[in-house]
Coordinates of C-alpha atoms in Angstrom, one line a residue:
Chain A
X513 CA 159.2 11.2 26.4
X514 CA 158.6 8.4 23.8
X515 CA 155.3 7.2 23.1
X516 CA 155.6 3.8 24.7
X517 CA 156.6 5.7 28.1
X518 CA 153.7 7.9 27.8
X519 CA 150.9 5.1 27.4
X520 CA 152.7 3.2 30.5
X521 CA 152.3 6.2 32.6
X522 CA 148.8 6.6 31.4
X523 CA 148.0 2.9 31.9
X524 CA 149.7 2.8 35.5
X525 CA 147.5 6.5 36.2
X526 CA 144.3 4.3 35.3
X527 CA 145.3 1.2 37.4
X528 CA 146.1 3.3 40.4
X529 CA 142.8 5.2 40.0
X530 CA 140.8 2.3 39.7
X531 CA 142.4 0.6 43.0
X532 CA 140.9 3.5 44.7
X533 CA 137.3 1.9 43.9
X534 CA 138.4 -1.5 45.6
X535 CA 135.0 -1.9 47.3
X536 CA 133.6 -1.7 43.5
X537 CA 135.8 -4.5 42.8
X538 CA 135.1 -6.6 45.8
X539 CA 131.6 -6.7 45.1
X540 CA 132.1 -7.3 41.3
X541 CA 133.7 -10.3 42.7
X542 CA 131.1 -11.5 45.1
X543 CA 128.4 -10.8 42.1
X544 CA 130.3 -12.7 40.2
X545 CA 130.5 -15.7 42.3
X546 CA 127.1 -15.4 43.0
X547 CA 126.2 -15.5 39.1
X548 CA 128.8 -18.5 38.6
X549 CA 127.0 -20.4 41.7
X550 CA 123.6 -20.0 39.8
X551 CA 124.7 -20.9 36.3
X552 CA 126.5 -24.0 38.0
X553 CA 123.2 -25.1 39.5
X554 CA 121.4 -24.5 36.2
X555 CA 123.6 -26.5 34.2
X556 CA 123.8 -29.4 37.0
X557 CA 120.2 -29.6 36.6
X558 CA 120.5 -29.3 32.7
X559 CA 123.0 -32.1 32.9
X560 CA 120.9 -34.1 35.4
X561 CA 117.9 -34.2 33.4
X562 CA 119.4 -34.6 29.8
X563 CA 119.7 -38.0 28.3
X564 CA 122.0 -37.2 25.5
X565 CA 125.1 -35.4 26.5
X566 CA 126.6 -32.9 24.0
X567 CA 129.9 -33.3 26.1
X568 CA 131.4 -34.4 29.4
X569 CA 130.3 -32.9 33.0
X570 CA 133.8 -32.2 33.4
X571 CA 134.6 -30.3 30.0
X572 CA 131.1 -28.5 30.3
X573 CA 131.5 -27.2 33.8
X574 CA 135.1 -26.1 33.2
X575 CA 133.8 -24.3 29.9
X576 CA 131.2 -22.7 31.9
X577 CA 132.9 -21.3 34.9
X578 CA 135.9 -20.4 33.0
X579 CA 133.4 -18.6 30.8
X580 CA 132.2 -16.7 34.2
X581 CA 135.9 -16.4 35.1
X582 CA 137.2 -14.5 32.1
X583 CA 133.6 -12.9 31.2
X584 CA 133.9 -10.2 28.9
X585 CA 130.3 -9.0 29.1
X586 CA 130.1 -8.9 32.8
X587 CA 128.2 -5.9 34.6
X588 CA 131.6 -4.7 36.0
X589 CA 132.8 -1.2 36.7
X590 CA 135.7 -2.1 34.3
X591 CA 133.1 -2.4 31.4
X592 CA 130.9 0.4 32.3
X593 CA 132.8 3.0 33.7
X594 CA 134.5 4.1 30.4
X595 CA 131.3 4.0 28.5
X596 CA 129.5 6.2 30.7
X597 CA 132.4 8.6 31.4
X598 CA 132.4 9.2 27.8
X599 CA 128.8 9.6 27.4
X600 CA 128.8 12.2 30.7
X601 CA 131.5 13.8 28.8
X602 CA 129.7 14.5 25.9
X603 CA 126.7 15.7 27.5
X604 CA 128.7 18.1 29.6
X605 CA 130.8 19.2 26.8
X606 CA 134.0 18.2 28.9
X607 CA 134.8 16.0 25.7
X608 CA 136.2 19.2 24.0
X609 CA 139.1 19.0 26.7
X610 CA 139.7 15.5 25.7
X611 CA 140.3 16.4 21.7
X612 CA 142.6 19.2 22.6
X613 CA 145.1 16.9 24.7
X614 CA 148.2 15.7 23.0
X615 CA 147.4 12.2 23.0
X616 CA 145.0 10.7 20.6
X617 CA 141.5 10.3 22.3
X618 CA 141.3 6.5 21.2
X619 CA 144.7 5.4 22.5
X620 CA 143.9 7.4 25.7
X621 CA 141.0 5.1 26.2
X622 CA 143.0 2.4 25.3
X623 CA 145.2 3.0 28.2
X624 CA 142.6 3.4 30.4
X625 CA 140.6 0.2 29.1
X626 CA 144.3 -1.8 30.0
X627 CA 144.1 -0.6 33.6
X628 CA 140.9 -1.4 33.9
X629 CA 141.5 -5.2 32.8
X630 CA 144.7 -5.6 34.9
X631 CA 142.8 -4.6 38.1
X632 CA 139.6 -6.7 37.3
X633 CA 142.2 -9.5 36.2
X634 CA 143.9 -8.9 40.0
X635 CA 140.4 -8.4 41.9
X636 CA 138.0 -10.5 40.1
X637 CA 139.2 -13.0 37.1
X638 CA 142.1 -14.8 39.3
X639 CA 140.5 -15.0 42.4
X640 CA 137.3 -16.5 40.7
X641 CA 139.3 -18.8 38.8
X642 CA 141.2 -20.2 41.8
X643 CA 138.2 -20.5 43.7
X644 CA 136.5 -22.7 40.6
X645 CA 139.6 -24.8 40.6
X646 CA 139.5 -25.2 44.6
X647 CA 136.1 -25.3 45.0
X648 CA 134.2 -26.6 42.0
X649 CA 137.1 -28.8 41.2
X650 CA 137.3 -27.4 37.3
X651 CA 140.4 -28.7 35.0
X652 CA 143.2 -27.2 34.9
X653 CA 144.6 -26.6 31.2
X654 CA 145.8 -29.8 30.2
X655 CA 149.5 -29.0 29.0
X656 CA 151.8 -26.1 28.8
X657 CA 150.7 -25.1 25.2
X658 CA 146.9 -25.0 26.4
X659 CA 148.0 -22.8 29.0
X660 CA 150.1 -20.5 26.7
X661 CA 147.3 -20.4 24.0
X662 CA 144.9 -19.4 26.3
X663 CA 146.7 -16.5 27.7
X664 CA 147.7 -15.5 24.2
X665 CA 144.0 -15.8 23.4
X666 CA 142.7 -14.1 26.6
X667 CA 144.9 -11.0 25.4
X668 CA 143.4 -11.0 21.8
X669 CA 140.2 -11.3 23.3
X670 CA 140.7 -8.2 25.6
X671 CA 141.6 -6.4 22.3
X672 CA 138.3 -7.2 20.6
X673 CA 136.4 -6.4 23.6
X674 CA 138.3 -3.0 23.5
X675 CA 137.4 -2.6 19.8
X676 CA 133.4 -3.6 20.4
X677 CA 133.1 -1.3 23.9
X678 CA 134.8 1.5 21.7
X679 CA 132.1 1.0 19.4
X680 CA 129.4 1.0 21.7
X681 CA 131.1 4.5 23.3
X682 CA 131.1 6.0 19.8
X683 CA 127.3 5.3 19.8
X684 CA 127.1 7.7 22.9
X685 CA 128.0 10.3 20.4
X686 CA 124.5 10.1 18.7
X687 CA 122.6 8.7 21.9
X688 CA 123.1 9.8 25.6
X689 CA 121.3 6.8 26.5
X690 CA 124.8 4.8 27.2
X691 CA 123.0 2.3 29.5
X692 CA 120.6 1.0 26.9
X693 CA 123.5 0.4 24.4
X694 CA 125.3 -1.6 27.5
X695 CA 122.3 -3.7 28.0
X696 CA 121.8 -4.7 24.4
X697 CA 125.8 -5.3 24.1
X698 CA 125.6 -7.6 27.1
X699 CA 122.6 -9.7 26.2
X700 CA 124.0 -10.3 22.9
X701 CA 127.4 -11.0 24.0
X702 CA 125.9 -13.3 26.7
X703 CA 124.5 -15.7 23.4
X704 CA 126.8 -14.8 20.4
X705 CA 130.2 -14.8 22.3
X706 CA 129.3 -18.4 23.5
X707 CA 129.9 -17.0 27.4
X708 CA 126.6 -18.7 28.6
X709 CA 126.3 -21.7 26.3
X710 CA 129.3 -23.5 24.5
X711 CA 128.5 -23.4 20.9
X712 CA 128.3 -27.0 20.5
X713 CA 124.7 -26.5 22.3
X714 CA 123.7 -24.4 19.4
X715 CA 121.2 -25.7 16.5
X716 CA 123.4 -26.2 13.5
X717 CA 122.1 -23.0 11.9
X718 CA 122.8 -20.7 14.4
X719 CA 126.2 -22.4 15.0
X720 CA 127.0 -21.7 11.2
X721 CA 126.3 -18.0 12.0
X722 CA 128.2 -17.6 15.2
X723 CA 131.4 -18.9 14.0
X724 CA 131.4 -16.2 11.5
X725 CA 131.1 -13.3 13.8
X726 CA 133.7 -11.3 15.8
X727 CA 132.0 -12.0 19.4
X728 CA 133.1 -15.6 19.4
X729 CA 136.8 -14.1 20.0
X730 CA 135.7 -13.0 23.5
X731 CA 134.8 -16.1 25.1
X732 CA 134.5 -19.4 22.4
X733 CA 137.9 -19.4 21.4
X734 CA 139.7 -18.9 24.2
X735 CA 137.6 -21.3 26.2
X736 CA 137.9 -23.8 23.7
X737 CA 141.6 -23.4 23.9
X738 CA 141.6 -23.8 27.6
X739 CA 139.5 -26.8 27.6
X740 CA 141.4 -28.4 25.0
X741 CA 138.9 -28.6 22.1
X742 CA 141.4 -26.6 19.8
X743 CA 145.0 -28.0 20.1
X744 CA 147.9 -27.9 17.4
X745 CA 147.3 -26.4 14.1
X746 CA 143.7 -25.8 15.0
X747 CA 144.5 -23.8 17.9
X748 CA 147.2 -21.2 15.9
X749 CA 144.6 -20.7 13.0
X750 CA 142.0 -20.1 15.7
X751 CA 144.4 -17.5 17.1
X752 CA 145.1 -16.0 14.0
X753 CA 141.1 -15.8 13.2
X754 CA 140.9 -14.3 16.7
X755 CA 143.6 -11.8 15.9
X756 CA 141.7 -10.6 12.4
X757 CA 138.8 -10.1 14.2
X758 CA 140.8 -7.7 16.7
X759 CA 142.1 -5.9 13.8
X760 CA 138.8 -5.3 11.9
X761 CA 137.0 -4.2 15.3
X762 CA 139.7 -1.7 16.0
X763 CA 139.6 -0.5 12.2
X764 CA 135.8 -0.1 12.3
X765 CA 135.8 1.7 15.8
X766 CA 138.6 3.9 14.4
X767 CA 136.3 4.8 11.4
X768 CA 133.4 5.6 13.5
X769 CA 135.5 7.5 15.8
X770 CA 136.7 9.5 12.6
X771 CA 133.2 10.2 11.7
X772 CA 132.0 11.2 15.6
X773 CA 134.7 13.5 15.9
X774 CA 133.8 15.7 12.6
X775 CA 130.3 15.4 14.1
X776 CA 131.5 17.5 17.3
X777 CA 133.3 19.9 15.6
X778 CA 129.9 20.4 13.5
X779 CA 128.3 20.9 16.8
X780 CA 131.0 23.2 18.5
X781 CA 131.2 25.1 15.1
Chain B
X999 CA 103.2 27.4 51.7
X1000 CA 101.5 25.0 54.1
X1001 CA 99.8 22.0 52.3
X1002 CA 96.0 22.3 52.3
X1003 CA 94.3 19.4 54.8
X1004 CA 92.9 16.4 52.9
X1005 CA 91.5 13.2 53.9
X1006 CA 93.2 9.8 52.8
X1007 CA 90.7 9.8 49.6
X1008 CA 91.7 13.3 48.6
X1009 CA 95.3 12.7 49.1
X1010 CA 95.2 9.7 47.2
X1011 CA 93.5 11.6 44.2
X1012 CA 95.9 14.1 44.5
X1013 CA 99.0 12.1 44.4
X1014 CA 97.6 10.0 41.4
X1015 CA 97.2 13.5 39.8
X1016 CA 100.9 14.1 40.2
X1017 CA 102.2 11.2 39.0
X1018 CA 100.2 11.7 35.8
X1019 CA 102.2 14.7 35.7
X1020 CA 105.5 13.3 36.4
X1021 CA 104.8 10.6 33.8
X1022 CA 103.8 13.3 31.4
X1023 CA 107.0 15.1 32.0
X1024 CA 109.0 11.7 31.5
X1025 CA 107.0 11.0 28.2
X1026 CA 108.4 14.5 26.8
X1027 CA 111.9 13.6 27.4
X1028 CA 111.1 10.1 25.6
X1029 CA 110.1 12.1 22.2
X1030 CA 112.7 14.9 22.7
X1031 CA 115.5 12.3 22.9
X1032 CA 114.1 9.8 20.1
X1033 CA 117.1 7.9 19.5
X1034 CA 117.7 7.3 23.4
X1035 CA 114.3 5.8 23.6
X1036 CA 114.8 3.6 20.7
X1037 CA 118.3 2.6 21.9
X1038 CA 116.4 1.8 25.3
X1039 CA 113.7 -0.3 23.8
X1040 CA 115.9 -2.5 21.9
X1041 CA 118.3 -3.0 24.7
X1042 CA 115.4 -4.1 27.0
X1043 CA 114.2 -6.3 23.8
X1044 CA 118.0 -7.9 23.3
X1045 CA 118.1 -8.7 27.4
X1046 CA 114.9 -11.0 27.2
X1047 CA 115.6 -12.2 24.0
X1048 CA 119.1 -13.2 24.8
X1049 CA 117.6 -15.3 28.1
X1050 CA 114.9 -16.8 26.2
X1051 CA 117.4 -18.1 23.5
X1052 CA 119.3 -19.4 26.5
X1053 CA 116.3 -21.7 27.4
X1054 CA 115.2 -22.4 24.0
X1055 CA 118.7 -23.7 23.0
X1056 CA 118.8 -25.8 26.4
X1057 CA 115.6 -27.1 26.3
X1058 CA 115.8 -28.4 22.6
X1059 CA 117.8 -31.2 24.4
X1060 CA 115.8 -32.1 27.7
X1061 CA 112.1 -32.6 27.7
X1062 CA 111.7 -31.6 31.4
X1063 CA 113.5 -29.7 34.0
X1064 CA 112.5 -30.6 37.7
X1065 CA 109.5 -31.9 36.5
X1066 CA 108.5 -28.5 34.6
X1067 CA 108.0 -28.8 30.8
X1068 CA 109.6 -26.1 28.5
X1069 CA 106.4 -24.0 28.0
X1070 CA 105.9 -24.0 31.7
X1071 CA 109.7 -22.8 32.2
X1072 CA 109.1 -20.1 29.7
X1073 CA 105.8 -19.2 31.5
X1074 CA 107.8 -18.9 34.8
X1075 CA 110.4 -16.8 33.1
X1076 CA 107.9 -14.6 31.5
X1077 CA 106.2 -13.9 34.7
X1078 CA 109.5 -13.2 36.6
X1079 CA 111.0 -11.0 33.6
X1080 CA 107.7 -9.1 33.5
X1081 CA 107.6 -8.3 37.5
X1082 CA 111.2 -7.3 37.3
X1083 CA 110.9 -5.2 33.9
X1084 CA 107.9 -3.3 35.2
X1085 CA 109.8 -2.6 38.7
X1086 CA 112.6 -1.2 36.5
X1087 CA 110.2 0.8 34.8
X1088 CA 108.4 2.3 37.4
X1089 CA 109.7 1.7 41.0
X1090 CA 113.2 2.2 40.1
X1091 CA 113.6 4.6 42.7
X1092 CA 116.0 2.6 45.1
X1093 CA 118.4 2.9 42.4
X1094 CA 118.3 6.7 42.0
X1095 CA 117.9 7.3 45.7
X1096 CA 121.8 7.0 46.6
X1097 CA 122.4 9.9 43.9
X1098 CA 119.7 12.0 45.2
X1099 CA 121.4 11.4 48.7
X1100 CA 124.6 12.2 47.5
X1101 CA 123.7 15.4 45.6
X1102 CA 121.5 16.8 48.2
X1103 CA 118.5 16.4 46.0
X1104 CA 117.0 14.2 49.0
X1105 CA 117.2 17.9 51.1
X1106 CA 114.9 19.5 48.3
X1107 CA 112.5 16.7 48.3
X1108 CA 112.2 17.1 52.2
X1109 CA 111.0 20.5 52.2
X1110 CA 108.2 19.9 49.4
X1111 CA 104.8 19.3 50.8
X1112 CA 104.8 15.8 49.3
X1113 CA 106.6 12.5 50.8
X1114 CA 110.2 12.5 49.5
X1115 CA 109.5 8.9 48.5
X1116 CA 106.8 9.8 46.5
X1117 CA 108.7 12.3 44.8
X1118 CA 111.7 10.4 44.2
X1119 CA 109.8 7.5 42.8
X1120 CA 107.8 10.0 40.3
X1121 CA 111.3 11.0 38.8
X1122 CA 112.9 7.9 38.3
X1123 CA 111.0 6.1 35.6
X1124 CA 113.4 4.2 33.3
X1125 CA 112.2 3.2 30.0
X1126 CA 114.9 0.5 29.4
X1127 CA 112.4 -1.4 31.6
X1128 CA 109.3 -0.7 29.4
X1129 CA 111.0 -2.4 26.6
X1130 CA 111.8 -5.2 28.7
X1131 CA 108.4 -5.5 30.3
X1132 CA 106.6 -5.4 26.6
X1133 CA 108.9 -8.5 25.6
X1134 CA 108.0 -10.1 28.8
X1135 CA 104.3 -9.9 28.5
X1136 CA 104.7 -11.2 25.0
X1137 CA 107.0 -14.1 26.1
X1138 CA 104.1 -14.7 29.0
X1139 CA 101.5 -14.8 26.4
X1140 CA 103.2 -17.1 23.9
X1141 CA 103.9 -19.5 26.9
X1142 CA 100.2 -19.2 28.1
X1143 CA 98.9 -19.8 24.5
X1144 CA 100.8 -23.1 24.5
X1145 CA 99.5 -24.4 28.0
X1146 CA 96.2 -25.5 28.9
X1147 CA 95.5 -23.3 31.8
X1148 CA 91.7 -22.9 31.5
X1149 CA 91.7 -18.9 31.8
X1150 CA 89.3 -17.5 34.0
X1151 CA 88.6 -13.9 35.1
X1152 CA 89.9 -14.5 38.4
X1153 CA 93.2 -16.0 37.0
X1154 CA 93.5 -12.9 35.1
X1155 CA 93.3 -10.7 38.0
X1156 CA 95.6 -13.0 39.7
X1157 CA 98.4 -12.3 37.0
X1158 CA 98.1 -8.6 37.6
X1159 CA 98.2 -9.2 41.6
X1160 CA 101.2 -11.1 41.3
X1161 CA 103.2 -8.5 39.0
X1162 CA 102.3 -5.6 41.3
X1163 CA 103.5 -8.0 44.3
X1164 CA 106.5 -8.6 42.4
X1165 CA 107.2 -4.7 41.9
X1166 CA 106.3 -4.1 45.5
X1167 CA 108.5 -7.0 46.9
X1168 CA 111.6 -5.8 45.0
X1169 CA 110.8 -2.2 45.7
X1170 CA 110.7 -3.3 49.3
X1171 CA 114.0 -5.3 49.6
X1172 CA 115.9 -2.8 47.6
X1173 CA 114.7 0.2 49.6
X1174 CA 115.4 -1.6 53.0
X1175 CA 119.1 -1.4 51.7
X1176 CA 118.8 2.1 50.5
X1177 CA 117.9 3.1 54.0
X1178 CA 121.3 1.9 55.1
X1179 CA 122.7 4.6 53.0
X1180 CA 121.7 7.1 55.6
X1181 CA 124.2 5.5 57.5
X1182 CA 127.0 4.2 55.3
X1183 CA 127.1 6.4 52.0
X1184 CA 128.6 3.6 49.7
X1185 CA 125.5 1.6 49.0
X1186 CA 125.8 1.5 45.0
X1187 CA 127.7 -1.9 45.1
X1188 CA 125.7 -3.9 47.2
X1189 CA 122.4 -2.7 45.6
X1190 CA 122.9 -4.2 42.2
X1191 CA 124.1 -8.0 43.5
X1192 CA 121.0 -7.9 45.6
X1193 CA 118.8 -6.8 42.8
X1194 CA 120.7 -9.4 40.7
X1195 CA 119.5 -12.3 43.2
X1196 CA 116.3 -12.1 41.6
X1197 CA 117.5 -13.5 38.2
X1198 CA 117.7 -17.0 40.3
X1199 CA 114.1 -16.5 40.6
X1200 CA 113.4 -16.9 36.9
X1201 CA 114.2 -20.7 37.0
X1202 CA 112.3 -23.2 39.0
X1203 CA 113.5 -23.2 42.6
X1204 CA 113.7 -26.8 43.1
X1205 CA 117.2 -26.7 40.7
X1206 CA 118.9 -25.0 43.6
X1207 CA 120.6 -25.7 46.8
X1208 CA 118.3 -25.7 49.9
X1209 CA 120.4 -22.7 51.0
X1210 CA 119.4 -20.3 47.6
X1211 CA 115.9 -21.7 48.0
X1212 CA 115.4 -20.6 51.9
X1213 CA 117.3 -17.5 50.7
X1214 CA 115.2 -16.5 48.1
X1215 CA 111.8 -17.4 49.8
X1216 CA 112.3 -16.4 53.4
X1217 CA 115.3 -13.9 53.5
X1218 CA 115.0 -12.0 50.4
X1219 CA 111.4 -13.4 49.3
X1220 CA 112.0 -12.4 45.3
X1221 CA 110.8 -16.1 44.9
X1222 CA 107.3 -14.9 46.1
X1223 CA 106.8 -12.5 43.4
X1224 CA 108.1 -14.8 40.5
X1225 CA 108.6 -18.2 40.8
X1226 CA 105.7 -18.9 43.5
X1227 CA 103.0 -17.1 41.7
X1228 CA 103.8 -18.7 38.3
X1229 CA 103.8 -22.2 40.0
X1230 CA 100.5 -21.5 41.6
X1231 CA 98.9 -20.6 38.5
X1232 CA 100.7 -23.8 36.9
X1233 CA 99.7 -25.9 39.7
X1234 CA 96.9 -24.6 41.8
X1235 CA 96.5 -27.7 44.0
X1236 CA 100.4 -27.9 45.0
X1237 CA 100.9 -24.5 45.3
X1238 CA 97.4 -23.4 47.0
X1239 CA 99.1 -21.2 49.7
X1240 CA 100.7 -19.1 47.2
X1241 CA 97.6 -17.5 46.1
X1242 CA 96.8 -15.0 49.0
X1243 CA 100.6 -15.3 50.7
X1244 CA 101.9 -13.4 47.6
X1245 CA 99.8 -10.4 47.9
X1246 CA 99.9 -10.5 51.7
X1247 CA 103.8 -10.5 52.1
X1248 CA 103.9 -7.9 49.7
X1249 CA 101.6 -5.4 51.5
X1250 CA 103.3 -6.6 54.8
X1251 CA 106.9 -5.9 53.3
X1252 CA 105.9 -2.7 52.1
X1253 CA 104.3 -1.4 55.7
X1254 CA 107.6 -2.7 57.2
X1255 CA 109.6 -1.0 54.7
X1256 CA 107.9 2.3 54.7
X1257 CA 108.3 2.5 58.4
X1258 CA 112.2 1.8 58.2
X1259 CA 112.1 4.6 55.5
X1260 CA 110.3 7.1 57.9
X1261 CA 112.6 5.9 60.8
X1262 CA 115.7 6.5 58.5
X1263 CA 114.4 9.9 57.3
X1264 CA 114.2 11.2 61.0
X1265 CA 117.6 10.4 61.6
X1266 CA 118.8 11.2 58.3
X1267 CA 121.4 14.1 58.4
X1268 CA 122.0 16.0 55.0
X1269 CA 125.4 14.4 53.3
X1270 CA 126.5 17.9 52.1
X1271 CA 126.2 19.0 56.1

């Protein structure tokens, strides 16, 4: 069996594994819709009470609601489960079994993440997206280029997110408190990725910082492509920038993993 | 061993003593796993900082939201967030009860001479909440120092009463959900979204639709533990009713849910049975 077939098989196993937790995903959808409603009302109030508008209501609400539909910092089983299971395996020592398996530890986690992401797409992201279009009347992408650009950007965002989750997971080799690390990650992402607030609302100093961070690849870039803020060459450039960050994040997580696996050997030694 | 007979006061002293021991055990685990403790404290801090950033960035652009000024909003947010964090730190028990039921730990609690709910509470401290609570209090004090609230001793006491009421209202609501776990074992996915509903009450209720307002005031009365007491402190003449209603509802809810819990416990058949 070649590598691709093996990866495909492993990803398919994780998808089927996750489909068993339908109720979890159903409740993730419910809570996602609930939070979206919360942010919809908060933004409506903000828009009503502001004198100067940074962007039109339609663009704003499309951005914010799409941010909730593709939210990579959502408190979902897809996001939590891999990190928690890794930290549990480290605590119980089962991690040793993962290390002797004939497939690379991180590659295995990657196929797992693909499984989670696909099921979350199917159960949470796409239903939320359709509901937002029908109920809230958010704008669909303005042309086919924006739509394709958005989909490509979403896939790269998944890789950036995997890189970050992988780093958080590696932190659990040093601490057993995966929950604390997870809370911090979610809080940082909410703001620095541009999920909750479009960067255009930020003060100039903060904006100058966030556009040089990898987190923008998980919300601001895909959402700006979706809302038509980034088009043509600017879009292509943003996609390359995002891809660059994806590679950097993967490399960092790889480096930490090499350190972490050495650490286990020392402990087991 | 049969528990010795104690009157109500002796029982209270006994339970407080026990709780102190639970805290001591927990404190030792905190010192033992030092990195974990730091991660948790920083996690809590980040969570509060993130929402505060949200408020700050937004309110640089608008002078008032539904009649509330920036510092008033921060005050509401600070009180609500502190109540939530204290609940998480000390009364996190509804979230861990499900695990105790599944693992059969509840059966172990039931044969010990102290109430199972008390034992479960004693074992469910959550340090993440302490980080958030500290940050929440700093935010609350920061906002209060920019508002002319004319602090009196009574108002200080009321803040404490409001925070305790907030903790108890959250506990009561979440515990009521957990009791249904005696009949439906898959509860984990419901309790989280209900708990998150609390986040709505960190904003002035006026910005929400009447449905959400009614839901958070009458059905799942989280707002009575966060927005209303804060509003009472900020606008005493407009929200004067909240003064007494808040602690009263907290006590009433607790009595109701505690009886529901006892009822559920009598009907409880072990998970592994």
